[in-house]
């Protein structure tokens, strides 16, 4: 009888150990899959409604107090471009494009703006997408998306807008992503 109990006890312990090892392996495999995926490389493109467009020129205009207007030019005639307004204090921090800004301790707003301009076919251009985090403007925010700036305005600047979905001036939802890494020139 003692032998049967010993073998039954040993079998339970072996089964529990095997189950624990299998669970550990499963959890390790799952987390390893997520951790091993490298960050996608920067492509220096803007993708609008699934159409990828190369950034032909990147420039910035300092507006004072660490605020910048960044121009990502998508056409040789400069009539198609994305214009970004940002403050260098948020570099390295993902910004939720679905939210309006809130006042900080100094009673100031941090505002972001993302505009997309395209040719109007008559020799000029028009603002096709306009979105802003400024709560004092009636401009929409994005339905989904984040943007992150990293690096330096005076050296290499990385800009990544992910999963952007926003209503355009035509009343329809449009997708927008940005993948840029490089030097930008001042105006």
Tab-separated table of C-alpha atoms in Angstrom:
chain	number	residue	atom	x	y	z
A	1	UNK	CA	0.000	0.000	0.000
A	2	UNK	CA	2.847	2.367	0.856
A	3	UNK	CA	4.391	1.793	-2.570
A	4	UNK	CA	1.131	2.713	-4.335
A	5	UNK	CA	0.828	5.944	-2.318
A	6	UNK	CA	4.480	6.791	-2.997
A	7	UNK	CA	4.079	6.295	-6.770
A	8	UNK	CA	0.768	8.222	-6.792
A	9	UNK	CA	2.368	11.098	-4.883
A	10	UNK	CA	5.408	11.076	-7.177
A	11	UNK	CA	3.149	11.031	-10.263
A	12	UNK	CA	1.173	14.060	-8.962
A	13	UNK	CA	4.391	15.972	-8.310
A	14	UNK	CA	5.787	15.080	-11.740
A	15	UNK	CA	2.537	16.160	-13.401
A	16	UNK	CA	2.488	19.477	-11.502
A	17	UNK	CA	6.129	20.108	-12.406
A	18	UNK	CA	5.478	19.325	-16.083
A	19	UNK	CA	2.432	21.637	-16.129
A	20	UNK	CA	4.414	24.453	-14.522
A	21	UNK	CA	7.252	24.017	-17.045
A	22	UNK	CA	4.811	24.057	-19.966
A	23	UNK	CA	3.124	27.250	-18.687
A	24	UNK	CA	6.485	28.901	-18.120
A	25	UNK	CA	7.579	28.030	-21.638
A	26	UNK	CA	4.315	29.353	-23.088
A	27	UNK	CA	4.590	32.665	-21.217
A	28	UNK	CA	8.244	33.043	-22.125
A	29	UNK	CA	7.516	32.339	-25.785
A	30	UNK	CA	4.671	34.844	-25.915
A	31	UNK	CA	6.604	37.635	-24.248
A	32	UNK	CA	9.706	36.868	-26.299
A	33	UNK	CA	7.724	37.255	-29.532
A	34	UNK	CA	6.627	40.749	-28.512
A	35	UNK	CA	10.010	41.817	-27.139
A	36	UNK	CA	12.018	40.597	-30.126
A	37	UNK	CA	10.093	42.594	-32.710
A	38	UNK	CA	12.408	45.414	-33.690
A	39	UNK	CA	11.076	48.934	-34.022
A	40	UNK	CA	10.346	49.494	-37.733
A	41	UNK	CA	13.019	51.481	-39.513
A	42	UNK	CA	12.256	55.021	-40.520
A	43	UNK	CA	11.214	55.239	-44.163
A	44	UNK	CA	11.168	59.051	-44.515
A	45	UNK	CA	7.647	58.905	-45.846
A	46	UNK	CA	4.157	60.165	-45.146
A	47	UNK	CA	1.349	57.721	-45.893
A	48	UNK	CA	-2.072	59.185	-46.583
A	49	UNK	CA	-5.025	56.860	-47.159
A	50	UNK	CA	-2.614	54.007	-47.896
A	51	UNK	CA	-0.555	55.962	-50.456
A	52	UNK	CA	3.079	56.287	-49.391
A	53	UNK	CA	4.759	59.567	-50.359
A	54	UNK	CA	8.487	60.264	-49.927
A	55	UNK	CA	9.502	63.326	-47.923
A	56	UNK	CA	11.536	65.377	-50.417
A	57	UNK	CA	12.497	68.130	-47.972
A	58	UNK	CA	12.230	68.743	-44.216
A	59	UNK	CA	12.462	72.265	-42.814
A	60	UNK	CA	11.616	74.056	-39.602
A	61	UNK	CA	10.743	77.555	-38.513
A	62	UNK	CA	11.477	78.510	-34.889
A	63	UNK	CA	8.537	80.316	-33.294
A	64	UNK	CA	10.206	81.083	-29.931
A	65	UNK	CA	10.063	79.491	-26.469
A	66	UNK	CA	10.974	76.052	-27.877
A	67	UNK	CA	8.034	76.055	-30.306
A	68	UNK	CA	8.631	74.974	-33.882
A	69	UNK	CA	6.718	74.699	-37.114
A	70	UNK	CA	8.031	71.703	-39.093
A	71	UNK	CA	7.399	71.341	-42.823
A	72	UNK	CA	7.560	67.862	-44.374
A	73	UNK	CA	7.430	68.621	-48.097
A	74	UNK	CA	6.022	65.835	-50.309
A	75	UNK	CA	6.215	67.397	-53.795
A	76	UNK	CA	8.797	69.321	-55.822
A	77	UNK	CA	6.436	72.295	-56.196
A	78	UNK	CA	5.933	72.289	-52.374
A	79	UNK	CA	2.137	72.310	-52.756
A	80	UNK	CA	1.805	68.989	-50.952
A	81	UNK	CA	3.148	68.937	-47.410
A	82	UNK	CA	2.461	68.120	-43.791
A	83	UNK	CA	2.956	70.991	-41.346
A	84	UNK	CA	3.508	70.169	-37.673
A	85	UNK	CA	3.505	72.549	-34.701
A	86	UNK	CA	5.331	71.251	-31.640
A	87	UNK	CA	7.300	72.273	-28.546
A	88	UNK	CA	10.674	70.654	-27.852
A	89	UNK	CA	9.692	70.034	-24.199
A	90	UNK	CA	7.665	66.992	-25.302
A	91	UNK	CA	10.416	65.327	-27.331
A	92	UNK	CA	10.615	61.673	-26.286
A	93	UNK	CA	7.036	61.547	-24.990
A	94	UNK	CA	4.250	59.997	-27.087
A	95	UNK	CA	1.403	62.462	-27.633
A	96	UNK	CA	-2.159	61.144	-27.825
A	97	UNK	CA	-3.714	62.835	-30.839
A	98	UNK	CA	-7.200	61.999	-29.591
A	99	UNK	CA	-7.084	64.528	-26.746
A	100	UNK	CA	-7.235	68.283	-26.426
A	101	UNK	CA	-4.541	69.883	-24.260
A	102	UNK	CA	-4.994	70.588	-20.581
A	103	UNK	CA	-3.490	73.525	-18.725
A	104	UNK	CA	-0.214	72.851	-16.920
A	105	UNK	CA	0.892	74.204	-13.536
A	106	UNK	CA	1.847	77.551	-15.107
A	107	UNK	CA	-1.660	77.855	-16.609
A	108	UNK	CA	-0.354	77.310	-20.156
A	109	UNK	CA	-1.532	74.835	-22.742
A	110	UNK	CA	0.768	72.539	-24.652
A	111	UNK	CA	-0.653	72.479	-28.146
A	112	UNK	CA	0.058	70.283	-31.112
A	113	UNK	CA	-1.170	70.860	-34.646
A	114	UNK	CA	-1.019	68.624	-37.711
A	115	UNK	CA	-2.100	69.986	-41.092
A	116	UNK	CA	-1.943	68.324	-44.509
A	117	UNK	CA	-1.933	70.541	-47.592
A	118	UNK	CA	-2.348	69.389	-51.176
A	119	UNK	CA	-2.601	71.000	-54.593
A	120	UNK	CA	-6.020	72.415	-55.410
A	121	UNK	CA	-5.499	71.841	-59.137
A	122	UNK	CA	-5.624	75.572	-59.857
A	123	UNK	CA	-1.968	76.419	-59.222
A	124	UNK	CA	-2.393	76.773	-55.476
A	125	UNK	CA	-2.896	74.488	-52.524
A	126	UNK	CA	-5.500	73.909	-49.862
A	127	UNK	CA	-5.516	72.596	-46.297
A	128	UNK	CA	-7.115	69.166	-46.604
A	129	UNK	CA	-6.581	67.947	-43.013
A	130	UNK	CA	-6.483	70.212	-39.988
A	131	UNK	CA	-6.245	68.826	-36.455
A	132	UNK	CA	-5.146	70.453	-33.219
A	133	UNK	CA	-4.898	69.822	-29.504
A	134	UNK	CA	-5.708	73.465	-28.748
A	135	UNK	CA	-8.936	73.453	-26.690
A	136	UNK	CA	-9.682	77.014	-27.759
A	137	UNK	CA	-9.998	75.979	-31.426
A	138	UNK	CA	-12.966	74.170	-32.942
A	139	UNK	CA	-10.552	72.106	-35.042
A	140	UNK	CA	-10.984	68.335	-34.566
A	141	UNK	CA	-8.549	65.972	-32.889
A	142	UNK	CA	-7.699	62.565	-34.382
A	143	UNK	CA	-10.046	59.596	-33.918
A	144	UNK	CA	-6.963	57.416	-33.225
A	145	UNK	CA	-3.230	57.963	-33.238
A	146	UNK	CA	-0.076	59.022	-31.439
A	147	UNK	CA	2.909	61.079	-32.523
A	148	UNK	CA	6.370	61.066	-31.014
A	149	UNK	CA	9.357	63.300	-31.623
A	150	UNK	CA	12.845	62.240	-30.523
A	151	UNK	CA	16.298	63.660	-31.009
A	152	UNK	CA	17.032	67.301	-31.634
A	153	UNK	CA	15.762	70.020	-33.922
A	154	UNK	CA	19.415	70.995	-34.548
A	155	UNK	CA	20.685	67.475	-35.227
A	156	UNK	CA	18.823	64.297	-36.149
A	157	UNK	CA	15.091	64.497	-35.525
A	158	UNK	CA	12.869	61.420	-35.497
A	159	UNK	CA	9.134	61.814	-36.059
A	160	UNK	CA	6.729	58.895	-35.951
A	161	UNK	CA	2.945	59.270	-36.254
A	162	UNK	CA	1.245	55.907	-35.784
A	163	UNK	CA	-2.297	54.733	-36.483
A	164	UNK	CA	-3.573	58.209	-37.396
A	165	UNK	CA	-7.246	58.418	-38.329
A	166	UNK	CA	-8.738	61.875	-38.693
A	167	UNK	CA	-11.694	63.593	-40.342
A	168	UNK	CA	-10.646	65.748	-43.301
A	169	UNK	CA	-12.179	68.962	-44.606
A	170	UNK	CA	-14.280	66.773	-46.918
A	171	UNK	CA	-16.057	65.258	-43.880
A	172	UNK	CA	-14.579	61.783	-44.471
A	173	UNK	CA	-12.151	59.869	-42.272
A	174	UNK	CA	-8.586	59.627	-43.597
A	175	UNK	CA	-5.541	57.692	-42.439
A	176	UNK	CA	-2.208	59.399	-41.864
A	177	UNK	CA	1.170	58.062	-40.738
A	178	UNK	CA	4.613	59.678	-40.655
A	179	UNK	CA	7.992	57.954	-40.490
A	180	UNK	CA	10.918	60.400	-40.601
A	181	UNK	CA	14.483	60.406	-39.323
A	182	UNK	CA	17.075	62.925	-40.440
A	183	UNK	CA	18.336	66.449	-40.283
A	184	UNK	CA	15.982	69.306	-40.967
A	185	UNK	CA	17.060	72.731	-42.135
A	186	UNK	CA	16.000	76.027	-40.638
A	187	UNK	CA	14.208	78.655	-42.672
